[in-house]
mmCIF file of C-alpha atoms in Angstrom:
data_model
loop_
_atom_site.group_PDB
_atom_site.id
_atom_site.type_symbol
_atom_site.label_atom_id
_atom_site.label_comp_id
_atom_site.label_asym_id
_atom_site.label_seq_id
_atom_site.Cartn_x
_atom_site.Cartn_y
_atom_site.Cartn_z
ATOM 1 C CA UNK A 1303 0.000 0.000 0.000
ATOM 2 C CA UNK A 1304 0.802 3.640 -0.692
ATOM 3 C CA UNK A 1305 1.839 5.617 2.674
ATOM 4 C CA UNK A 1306 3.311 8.994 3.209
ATOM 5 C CA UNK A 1307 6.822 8.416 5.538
ATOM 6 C CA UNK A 1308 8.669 11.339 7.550
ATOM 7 C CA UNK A 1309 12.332 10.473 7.738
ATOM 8 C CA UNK A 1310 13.672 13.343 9.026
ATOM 9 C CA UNK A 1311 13.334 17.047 9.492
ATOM 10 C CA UNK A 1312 11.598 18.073 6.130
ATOM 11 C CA UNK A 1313 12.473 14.745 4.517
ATOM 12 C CA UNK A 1314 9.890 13.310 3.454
ATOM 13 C CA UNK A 1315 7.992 10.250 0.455
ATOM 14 C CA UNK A 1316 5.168 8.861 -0.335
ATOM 15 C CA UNK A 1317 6.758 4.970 -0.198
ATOM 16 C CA UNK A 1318 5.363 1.665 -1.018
ATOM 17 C CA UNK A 1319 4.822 -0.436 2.296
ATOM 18 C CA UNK A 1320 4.087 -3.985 3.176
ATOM 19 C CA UNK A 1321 -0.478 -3.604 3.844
ATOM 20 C CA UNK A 1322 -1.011 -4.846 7.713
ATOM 21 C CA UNK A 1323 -2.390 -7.636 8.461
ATOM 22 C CA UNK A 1324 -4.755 -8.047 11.613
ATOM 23 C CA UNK A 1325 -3.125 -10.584 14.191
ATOM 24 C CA UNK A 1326 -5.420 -11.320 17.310
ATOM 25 C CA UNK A 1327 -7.766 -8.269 18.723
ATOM 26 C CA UNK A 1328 -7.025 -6.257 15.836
ATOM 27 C CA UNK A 1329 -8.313 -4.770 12.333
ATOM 28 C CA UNK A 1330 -7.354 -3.408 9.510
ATOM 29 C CA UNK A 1331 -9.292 -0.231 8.686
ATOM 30 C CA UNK A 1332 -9.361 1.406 4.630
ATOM 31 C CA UNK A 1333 -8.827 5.079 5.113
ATOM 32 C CA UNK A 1334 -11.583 7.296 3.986
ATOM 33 C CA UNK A 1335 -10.168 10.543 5.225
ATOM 34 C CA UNK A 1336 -7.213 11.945 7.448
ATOM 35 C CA UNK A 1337 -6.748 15.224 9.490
ATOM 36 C CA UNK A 1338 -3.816 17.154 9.329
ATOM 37 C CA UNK A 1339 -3.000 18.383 12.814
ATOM 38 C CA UNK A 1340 -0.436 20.733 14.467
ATOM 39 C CA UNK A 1341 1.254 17.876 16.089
ATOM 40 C CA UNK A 1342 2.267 16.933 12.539
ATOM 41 C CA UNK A 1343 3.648 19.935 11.561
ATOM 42 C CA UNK A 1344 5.837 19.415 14.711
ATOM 43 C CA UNK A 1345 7.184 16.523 13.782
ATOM 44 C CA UNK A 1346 7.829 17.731 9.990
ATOM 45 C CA UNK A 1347 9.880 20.754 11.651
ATOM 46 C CA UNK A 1348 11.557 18.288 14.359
ATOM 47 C CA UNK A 1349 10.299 20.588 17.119
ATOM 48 C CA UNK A 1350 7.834 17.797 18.139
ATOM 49 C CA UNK A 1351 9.330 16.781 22.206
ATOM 50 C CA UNK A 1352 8.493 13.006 22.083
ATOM 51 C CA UNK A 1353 11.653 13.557 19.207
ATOM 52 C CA UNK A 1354 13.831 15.042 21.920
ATOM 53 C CA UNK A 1355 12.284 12.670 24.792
ATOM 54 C CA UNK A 1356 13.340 9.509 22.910
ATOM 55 C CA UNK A 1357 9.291 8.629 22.648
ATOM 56 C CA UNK A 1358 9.203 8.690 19.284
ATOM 57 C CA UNK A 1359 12.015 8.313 16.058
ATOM 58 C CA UNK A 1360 11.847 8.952 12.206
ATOM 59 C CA UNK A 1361 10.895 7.063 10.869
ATOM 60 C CA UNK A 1362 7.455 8.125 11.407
ATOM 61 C CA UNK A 1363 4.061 7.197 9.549
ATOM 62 C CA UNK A 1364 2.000 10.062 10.866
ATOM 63 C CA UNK A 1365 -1.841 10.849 10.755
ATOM 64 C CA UNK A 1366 -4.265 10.180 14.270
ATOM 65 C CA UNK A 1367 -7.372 12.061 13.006
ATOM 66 C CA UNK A 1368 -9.302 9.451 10.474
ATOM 67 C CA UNK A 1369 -11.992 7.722 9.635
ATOM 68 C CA UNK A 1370 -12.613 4.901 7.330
ATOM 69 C CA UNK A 1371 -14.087 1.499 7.017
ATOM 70 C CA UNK A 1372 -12.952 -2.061 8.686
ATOM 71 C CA UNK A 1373 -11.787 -4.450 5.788
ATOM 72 C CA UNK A 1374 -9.916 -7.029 7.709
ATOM 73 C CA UNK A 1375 -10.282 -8.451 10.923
ATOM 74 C CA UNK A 1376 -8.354 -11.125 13.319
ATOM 75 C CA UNK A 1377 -9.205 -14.471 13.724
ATOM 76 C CA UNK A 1378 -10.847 -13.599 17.350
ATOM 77 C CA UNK A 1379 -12.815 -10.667 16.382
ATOM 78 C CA UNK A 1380 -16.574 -10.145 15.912
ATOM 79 C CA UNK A 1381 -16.968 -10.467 12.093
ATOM 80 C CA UNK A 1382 -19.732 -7.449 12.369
ATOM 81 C CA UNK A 1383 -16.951 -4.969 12.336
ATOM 82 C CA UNK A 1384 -16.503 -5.962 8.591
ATOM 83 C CA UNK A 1385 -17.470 -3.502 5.978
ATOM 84 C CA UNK A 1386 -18.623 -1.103 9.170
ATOM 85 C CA UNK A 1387 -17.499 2.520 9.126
ATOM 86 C CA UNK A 1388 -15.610 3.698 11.987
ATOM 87 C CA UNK A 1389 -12.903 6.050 13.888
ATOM 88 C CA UNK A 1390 -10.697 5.362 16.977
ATOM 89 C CA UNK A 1391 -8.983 5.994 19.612
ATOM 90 C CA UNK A 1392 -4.917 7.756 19.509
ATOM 91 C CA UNK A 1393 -4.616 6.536 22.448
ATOM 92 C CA UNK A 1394 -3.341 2.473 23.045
ATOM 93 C CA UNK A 1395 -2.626 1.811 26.720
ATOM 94 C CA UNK A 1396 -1.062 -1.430 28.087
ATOM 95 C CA UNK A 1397 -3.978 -2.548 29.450
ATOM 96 C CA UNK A 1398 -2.058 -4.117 33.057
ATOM 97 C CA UNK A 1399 -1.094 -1.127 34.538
ATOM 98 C CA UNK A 1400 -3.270 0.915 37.575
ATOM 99 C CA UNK A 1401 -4.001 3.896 35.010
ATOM 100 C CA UNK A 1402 -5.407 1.554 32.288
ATOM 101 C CA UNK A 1403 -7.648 -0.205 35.187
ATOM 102 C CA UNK A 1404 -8.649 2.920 36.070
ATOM 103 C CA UNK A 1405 -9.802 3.911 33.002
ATOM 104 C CA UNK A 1406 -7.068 6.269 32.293
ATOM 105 C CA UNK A 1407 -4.885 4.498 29.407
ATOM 106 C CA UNK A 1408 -4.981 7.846 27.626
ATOM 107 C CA UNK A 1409 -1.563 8.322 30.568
ATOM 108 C CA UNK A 1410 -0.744 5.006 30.228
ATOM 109 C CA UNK A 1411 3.227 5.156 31.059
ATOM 110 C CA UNK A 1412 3.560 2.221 28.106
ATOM 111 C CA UNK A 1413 1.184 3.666 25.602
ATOM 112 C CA UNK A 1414 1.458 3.727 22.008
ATOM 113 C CA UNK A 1415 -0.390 6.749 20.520
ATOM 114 C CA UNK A 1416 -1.468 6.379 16.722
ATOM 115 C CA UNK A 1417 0.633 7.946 14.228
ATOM 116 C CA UNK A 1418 2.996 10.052 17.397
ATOM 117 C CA UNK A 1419 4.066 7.920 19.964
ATOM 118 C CA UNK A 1420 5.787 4.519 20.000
ATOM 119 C CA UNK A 1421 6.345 3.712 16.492
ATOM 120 C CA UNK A 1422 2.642 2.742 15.920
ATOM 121 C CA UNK A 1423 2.129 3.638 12.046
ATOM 122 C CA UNK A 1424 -0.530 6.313 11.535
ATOM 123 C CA UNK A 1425 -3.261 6.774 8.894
ATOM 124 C CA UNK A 1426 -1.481 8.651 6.476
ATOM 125 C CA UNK A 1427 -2.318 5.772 4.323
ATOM 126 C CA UNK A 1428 -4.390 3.614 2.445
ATOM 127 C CA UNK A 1429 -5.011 1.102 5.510
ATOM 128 C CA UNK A 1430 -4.318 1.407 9.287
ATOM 129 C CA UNK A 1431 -3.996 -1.249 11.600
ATOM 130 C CA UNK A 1432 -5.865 -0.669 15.239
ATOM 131 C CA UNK A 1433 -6.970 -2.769 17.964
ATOM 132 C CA UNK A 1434 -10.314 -3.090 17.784
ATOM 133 C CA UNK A 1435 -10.805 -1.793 21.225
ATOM 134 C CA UNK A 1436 -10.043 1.395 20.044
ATOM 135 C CA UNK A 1437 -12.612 1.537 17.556
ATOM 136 C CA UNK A 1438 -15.619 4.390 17.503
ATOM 137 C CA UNK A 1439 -18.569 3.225 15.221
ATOM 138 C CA UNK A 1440 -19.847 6.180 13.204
ATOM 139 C CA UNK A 1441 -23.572 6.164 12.294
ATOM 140 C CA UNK A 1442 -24.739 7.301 8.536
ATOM 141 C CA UNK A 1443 -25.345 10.538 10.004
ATOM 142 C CA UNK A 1444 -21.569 11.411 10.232
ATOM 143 C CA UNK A 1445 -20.260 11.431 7.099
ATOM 144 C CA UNK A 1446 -16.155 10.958 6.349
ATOM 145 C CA UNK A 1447 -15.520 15.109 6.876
ATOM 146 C CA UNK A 1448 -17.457 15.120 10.469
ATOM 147 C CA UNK A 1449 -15.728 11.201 10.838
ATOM 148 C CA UNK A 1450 -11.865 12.783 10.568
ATOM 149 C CA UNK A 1451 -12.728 15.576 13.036
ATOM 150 C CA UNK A 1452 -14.527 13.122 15.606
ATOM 151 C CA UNK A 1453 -11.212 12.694 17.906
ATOM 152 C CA UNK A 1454 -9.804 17.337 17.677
ATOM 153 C CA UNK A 1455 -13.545 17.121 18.707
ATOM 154 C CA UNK A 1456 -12.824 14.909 21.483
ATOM 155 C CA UNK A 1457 -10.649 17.012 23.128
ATOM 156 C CA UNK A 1458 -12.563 20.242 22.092
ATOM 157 C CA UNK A 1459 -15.836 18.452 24.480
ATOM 158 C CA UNK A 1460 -13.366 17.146 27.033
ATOM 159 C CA UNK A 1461 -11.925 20.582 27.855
ATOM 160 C CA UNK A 1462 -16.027 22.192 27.092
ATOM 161 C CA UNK A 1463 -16.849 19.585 30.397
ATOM 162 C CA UNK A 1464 -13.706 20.559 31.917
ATOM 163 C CA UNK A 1465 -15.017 24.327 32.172
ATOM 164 C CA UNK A 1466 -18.163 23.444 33.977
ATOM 165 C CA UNK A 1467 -20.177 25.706 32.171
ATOM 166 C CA UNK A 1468 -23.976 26.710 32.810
ATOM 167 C CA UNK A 1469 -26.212 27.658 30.849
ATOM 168 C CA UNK A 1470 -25.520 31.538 29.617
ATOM 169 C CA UNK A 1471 -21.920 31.338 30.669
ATOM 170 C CA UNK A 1472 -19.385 33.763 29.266
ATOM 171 C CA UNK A 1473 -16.551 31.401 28.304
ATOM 172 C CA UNK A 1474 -13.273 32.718 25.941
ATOM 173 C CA UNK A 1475 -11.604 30.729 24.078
ATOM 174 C CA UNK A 1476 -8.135 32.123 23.156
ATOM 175 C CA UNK A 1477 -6.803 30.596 19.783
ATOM 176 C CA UNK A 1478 -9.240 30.807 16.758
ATOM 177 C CA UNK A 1479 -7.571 27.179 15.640
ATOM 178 C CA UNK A 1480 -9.304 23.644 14.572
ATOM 179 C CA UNK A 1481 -9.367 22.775 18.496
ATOM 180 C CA UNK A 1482 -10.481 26.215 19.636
ATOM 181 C CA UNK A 1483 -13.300 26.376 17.313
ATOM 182 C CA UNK A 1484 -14.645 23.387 18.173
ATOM 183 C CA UNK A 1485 -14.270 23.827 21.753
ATOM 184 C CA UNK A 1486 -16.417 27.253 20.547
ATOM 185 C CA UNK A 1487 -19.048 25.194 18.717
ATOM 186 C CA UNK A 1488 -19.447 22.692 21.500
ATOM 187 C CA UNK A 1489 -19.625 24.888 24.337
ATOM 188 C CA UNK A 1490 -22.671 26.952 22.279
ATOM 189 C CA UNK A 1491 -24.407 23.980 21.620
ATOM 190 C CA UNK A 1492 -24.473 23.345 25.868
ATOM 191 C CA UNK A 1493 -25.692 27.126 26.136
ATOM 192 C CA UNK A 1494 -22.805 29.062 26.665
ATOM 193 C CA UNK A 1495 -22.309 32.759 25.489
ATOM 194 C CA UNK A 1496 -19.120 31.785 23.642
ATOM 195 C CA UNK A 1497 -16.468 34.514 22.227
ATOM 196 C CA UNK A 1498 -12.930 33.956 20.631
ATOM 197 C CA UNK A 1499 -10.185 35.707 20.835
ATOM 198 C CA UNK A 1500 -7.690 35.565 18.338
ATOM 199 C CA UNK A 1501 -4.489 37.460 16.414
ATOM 200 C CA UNK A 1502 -4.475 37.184 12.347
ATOM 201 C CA UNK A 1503 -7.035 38.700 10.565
ATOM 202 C CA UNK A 1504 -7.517 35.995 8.476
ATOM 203 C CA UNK A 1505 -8.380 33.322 11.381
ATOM 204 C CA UNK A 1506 -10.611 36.116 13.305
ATOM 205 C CA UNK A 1507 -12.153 36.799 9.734
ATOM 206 C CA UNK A 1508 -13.550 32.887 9.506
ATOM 207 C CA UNK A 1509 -14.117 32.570 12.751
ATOM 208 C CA UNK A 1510 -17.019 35.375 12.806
ATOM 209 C CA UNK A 1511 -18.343 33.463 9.512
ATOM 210 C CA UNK A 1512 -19.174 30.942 12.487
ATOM 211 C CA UNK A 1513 -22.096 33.004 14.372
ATOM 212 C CA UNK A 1514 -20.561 33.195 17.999
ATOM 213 C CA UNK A 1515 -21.249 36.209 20.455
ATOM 214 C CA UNK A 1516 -17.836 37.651 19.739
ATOM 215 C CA UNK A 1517 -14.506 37.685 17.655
ATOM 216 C CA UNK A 1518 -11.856 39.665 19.141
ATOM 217 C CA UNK A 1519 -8.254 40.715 18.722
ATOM 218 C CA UNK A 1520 -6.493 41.191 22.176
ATOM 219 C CA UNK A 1521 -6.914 45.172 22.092
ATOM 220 C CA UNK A 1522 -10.371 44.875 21.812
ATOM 221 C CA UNK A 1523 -11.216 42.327 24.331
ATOM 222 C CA UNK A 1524 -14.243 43.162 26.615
ATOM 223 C CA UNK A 1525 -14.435 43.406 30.577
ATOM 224 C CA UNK A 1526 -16.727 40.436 30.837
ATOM 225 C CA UNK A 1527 -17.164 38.074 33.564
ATOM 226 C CA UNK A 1528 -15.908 35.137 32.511
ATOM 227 C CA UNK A 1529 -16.532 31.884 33.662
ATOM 228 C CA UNK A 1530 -14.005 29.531 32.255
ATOM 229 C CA UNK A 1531 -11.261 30.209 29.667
ATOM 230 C CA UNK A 1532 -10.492 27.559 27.535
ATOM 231 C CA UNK A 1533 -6.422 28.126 25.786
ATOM 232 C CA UNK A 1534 -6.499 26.458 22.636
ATOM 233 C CA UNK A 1535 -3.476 28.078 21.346
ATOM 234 C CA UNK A 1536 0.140 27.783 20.738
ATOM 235 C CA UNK A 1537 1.403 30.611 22.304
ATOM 236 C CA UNK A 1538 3.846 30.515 25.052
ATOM 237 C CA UNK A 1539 1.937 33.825 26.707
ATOM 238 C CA UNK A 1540 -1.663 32.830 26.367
ATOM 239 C CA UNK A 1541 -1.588 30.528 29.644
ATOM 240 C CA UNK A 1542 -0.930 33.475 32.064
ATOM 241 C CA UNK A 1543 -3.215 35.769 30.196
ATOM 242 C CA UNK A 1544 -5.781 32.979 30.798
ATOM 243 C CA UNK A 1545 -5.495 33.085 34.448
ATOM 244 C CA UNK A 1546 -5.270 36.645 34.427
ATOM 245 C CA UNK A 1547 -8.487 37.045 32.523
ATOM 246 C CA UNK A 1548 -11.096 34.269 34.707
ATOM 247 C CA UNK A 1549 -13.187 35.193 36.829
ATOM 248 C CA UNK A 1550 -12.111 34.628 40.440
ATOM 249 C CA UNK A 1551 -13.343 31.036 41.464
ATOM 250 C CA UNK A 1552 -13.907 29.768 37.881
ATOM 251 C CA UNK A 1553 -12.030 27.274 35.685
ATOM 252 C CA UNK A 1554 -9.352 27.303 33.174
ATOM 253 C CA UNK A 1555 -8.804 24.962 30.813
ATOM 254 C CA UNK A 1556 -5.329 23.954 29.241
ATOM 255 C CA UNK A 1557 -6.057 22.084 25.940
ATOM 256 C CA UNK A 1558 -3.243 23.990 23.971
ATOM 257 C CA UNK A 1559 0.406 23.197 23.688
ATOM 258 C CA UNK A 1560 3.258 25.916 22.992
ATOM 259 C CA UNK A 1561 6.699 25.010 21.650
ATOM 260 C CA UNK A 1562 8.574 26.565 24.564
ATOM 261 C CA UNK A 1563 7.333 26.429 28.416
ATOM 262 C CA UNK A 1564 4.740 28.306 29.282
ATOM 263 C CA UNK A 1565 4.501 30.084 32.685
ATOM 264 C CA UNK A 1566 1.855 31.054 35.075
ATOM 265 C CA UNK A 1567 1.995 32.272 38.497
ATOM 266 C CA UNK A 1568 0.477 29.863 40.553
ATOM 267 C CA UNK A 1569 -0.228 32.752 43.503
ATOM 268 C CA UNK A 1570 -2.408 34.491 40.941
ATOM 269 C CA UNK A 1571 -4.143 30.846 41.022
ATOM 270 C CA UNK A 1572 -3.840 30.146 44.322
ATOM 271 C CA UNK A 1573 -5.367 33.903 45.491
ATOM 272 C CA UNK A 1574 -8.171 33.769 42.677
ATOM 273 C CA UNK A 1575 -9.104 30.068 43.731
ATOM 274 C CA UNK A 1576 -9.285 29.054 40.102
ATOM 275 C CA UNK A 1577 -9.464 25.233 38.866
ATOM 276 C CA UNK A 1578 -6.728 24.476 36.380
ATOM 277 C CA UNK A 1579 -7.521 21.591 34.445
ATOM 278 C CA UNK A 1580 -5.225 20.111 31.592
ATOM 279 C CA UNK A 1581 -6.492 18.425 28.917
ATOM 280 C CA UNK A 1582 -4.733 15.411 26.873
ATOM 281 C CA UNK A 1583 -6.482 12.996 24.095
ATOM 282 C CA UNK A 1584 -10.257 12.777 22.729
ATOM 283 C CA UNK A 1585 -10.189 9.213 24.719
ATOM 284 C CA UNK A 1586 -13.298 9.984 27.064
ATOM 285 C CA UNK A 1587 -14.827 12.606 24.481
ATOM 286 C CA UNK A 1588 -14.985 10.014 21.016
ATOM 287 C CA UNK A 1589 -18.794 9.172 21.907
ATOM 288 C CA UNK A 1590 -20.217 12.348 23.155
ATOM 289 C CA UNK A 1591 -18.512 14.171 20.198
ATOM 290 C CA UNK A 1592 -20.369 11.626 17.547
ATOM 291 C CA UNK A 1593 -23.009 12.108 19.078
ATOM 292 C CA UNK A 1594 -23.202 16.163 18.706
ATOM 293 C CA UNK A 1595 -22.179 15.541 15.505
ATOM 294 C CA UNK A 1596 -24.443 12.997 14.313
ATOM 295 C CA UNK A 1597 -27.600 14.696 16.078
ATOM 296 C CA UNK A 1598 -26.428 17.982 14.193
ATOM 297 C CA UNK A 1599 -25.997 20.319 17.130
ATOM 298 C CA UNK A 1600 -22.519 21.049 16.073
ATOM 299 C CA UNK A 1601 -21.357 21.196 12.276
ATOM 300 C CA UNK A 1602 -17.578 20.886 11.667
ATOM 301 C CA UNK A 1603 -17.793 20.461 8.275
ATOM 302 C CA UNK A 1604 -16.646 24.109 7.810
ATOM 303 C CA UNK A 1605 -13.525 23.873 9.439
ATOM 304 C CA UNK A 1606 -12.693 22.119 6.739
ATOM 305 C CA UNK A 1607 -10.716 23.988 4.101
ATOM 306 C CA UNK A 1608 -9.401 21.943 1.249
ATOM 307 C CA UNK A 1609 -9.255 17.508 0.716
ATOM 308 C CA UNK A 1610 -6.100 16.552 -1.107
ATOM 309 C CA UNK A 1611 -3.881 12.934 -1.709
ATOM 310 C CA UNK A 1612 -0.985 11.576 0.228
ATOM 311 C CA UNK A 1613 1.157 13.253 -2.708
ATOM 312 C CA UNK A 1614 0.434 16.567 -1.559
ATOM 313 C CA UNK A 1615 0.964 15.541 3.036
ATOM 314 C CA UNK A 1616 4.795 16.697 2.390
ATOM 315 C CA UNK A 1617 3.671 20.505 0.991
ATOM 316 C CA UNK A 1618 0.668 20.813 3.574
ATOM 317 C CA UNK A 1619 2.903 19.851 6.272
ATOM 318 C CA UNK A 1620 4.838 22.602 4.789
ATOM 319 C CA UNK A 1621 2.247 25.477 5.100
ATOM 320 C CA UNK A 1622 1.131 24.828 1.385
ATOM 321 C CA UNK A 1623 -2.673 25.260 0.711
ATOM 322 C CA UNK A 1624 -4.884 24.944 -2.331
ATOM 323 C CA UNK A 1625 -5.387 28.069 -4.424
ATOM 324 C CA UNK A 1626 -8.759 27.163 -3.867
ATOM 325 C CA UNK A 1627 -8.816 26.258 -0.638
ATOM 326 C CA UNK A 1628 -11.498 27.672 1.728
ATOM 327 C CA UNK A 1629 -11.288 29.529 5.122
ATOM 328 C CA UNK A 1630 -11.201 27.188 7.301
ATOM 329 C CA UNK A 1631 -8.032 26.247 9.554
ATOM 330 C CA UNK A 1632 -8.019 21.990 8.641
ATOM 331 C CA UNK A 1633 -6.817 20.147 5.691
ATOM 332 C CA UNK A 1634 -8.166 16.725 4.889
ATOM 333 C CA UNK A 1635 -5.921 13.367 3.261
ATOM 334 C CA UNK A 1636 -7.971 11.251 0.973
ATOM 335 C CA UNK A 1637 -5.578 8.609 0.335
ATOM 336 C CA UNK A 1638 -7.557 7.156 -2.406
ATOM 337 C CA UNK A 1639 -7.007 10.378 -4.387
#
């Protein structure tokens, strides 16, 4: 099968591979559609830390947002997963250890995460091989655009359920991004009063297309009460501001990752009796997000900028988009194409 490799900084094919073949609890899965996510970029530029930490080497087979349908299955798997389309997990704990048997395999100290961590191969390819454990069924209702964004959607309702919002909450999201506009959509859809604050004017241009109470650039921010702040961004500064900007005895929520450390005084947090709560992996949020999707009370589909073939990973990865490419911050992989 045709698969697009990583094998260095920049360095990069679309190769030949052997097709996997499903060995006991597992299935292979034909790839309708992949995301292309921030954490790939990373690993294109080499800035990505599991490179530095020793969790993950080139070569890499990246791609952990997809969707697609089961073609294979082992020997000791329910034959109903045939021909059924589906999405799944990143996340691949042990399964011995106390975190998996407490339901937390997503921090599984021996986890393999699809397509990042561990040398699993990703879905930046015709087929992927996943246990079957980590499958997500989708229903007709989702269709292969919603399917791709079902796990940045996972983490987009996990950190909307980390804010504890009420109905008519003010929550900010800071980082107009494919994460922070779902965590936007999402927390609308449970009754929030949801505004975005972002910096170009092309991202704060798209994300007003999207019909939330307010699309701001930092200077013109206003002196609301809010209830939870949810940092979606990349920026090394936007934590502090964060804590700075809740309301005293409110949440906020850490669902964005910068390339440096980022710093907040934890007096400020301490004096304002905030809740910080960080957010890794869709795991808990795969269900709840198909089903917001599927019942139409959130529509990704306009994220969605551009759908182009594994020839073309290398130049997204590189900041390259479509001449006719939409607004939106995504870019889809059909590997058929």
């Amino acid at each position: 099968m045709r698969a697009f490799v990583l094998t260095g900084p920049r360095e990069f094919a679309v190769r030949d591979v052997p097709a996997p073949v499903p060995g006991p609890g597992q299935v292979v899965v034909d790839i309708d559609r992949v995301g292309v996510c921030g954490t790939d970029v990373e690993f294109f530029t080499g800035e990505m830390s599991y490179l530095h930490s020793g969790q993950a080497t080139y070569p890499i087979r990246l791609g952990h947002e997809w969707c697609g349908t089961v073609s294979a299955v082992g020997d000791d798997v329910d034959r109903r997963w045939l021909g059924r389309r589906t999405t799944g997990d990143t996340m691949l704990g042990c399964g011995a250890c106390r975190r998996c048997a407490a339901g937390l395999h997503h921090v599984c100290e021996r986890r393999f995460e699809i397509g990042i961590r561990g040398g699993w191969p990703g879905a930046l390819a015709e087929q992927l091989l996943v246990p079957v454990s980590a499958l997500h069924a989708l229903p007709d209702e989702v269709d292969a655009v919603a399917g791709a964004l079902v796990e940045p959607g996972g983490n987009a309702l996990r950190s909307v359920r980390g804010a504890d919002l009420s109905p008519g909450d003010s929550v900010l999201v800071l980082g107009p991004g494919t994460i922070g506009l779902l965590v936007a959509q999402l927390a609308r859809a449970a009754g929030a009063e949801v505004h975005v604050l972002g910096r170009s004017e092309r991202s704060l241009a798209f994300a007003r297309t999207l019909g939330f109470a307010g699309v701001w650039a930092d200077g013109d921010l206003p002196d609301l009460p809010w209830a939870a702040v949810v940092d979606a961004s990349n920026a090394p500064g936007l934590p502090s501001r964060a804590l700075e900007l809740v309301e005293p005895g409110k949440r906020v929520v850490y669902v964005g990752l910068a390339g440096s450390p980022s710093m907040i005084d934890t007096r400020s947090l301490a004096l304002k009796d905030v809740t910080a709560v960080g957010i890794l992996s869709a795991s808990a949020g795969l269900d709840g997000t198909i089903e917001q999707y599927a019942s139409g009370a959130v529509d990704p589909s306009p994220l969605v900028a551009a759908t182009v073939g594994l020839d073309r990973v290398g130049a997204v990865l590189g900041g390259w988009r479509p001449a006719d490419a939409g607004q939106g911050p995504k870019v889809h992989i059909d590997p058929r194409l």
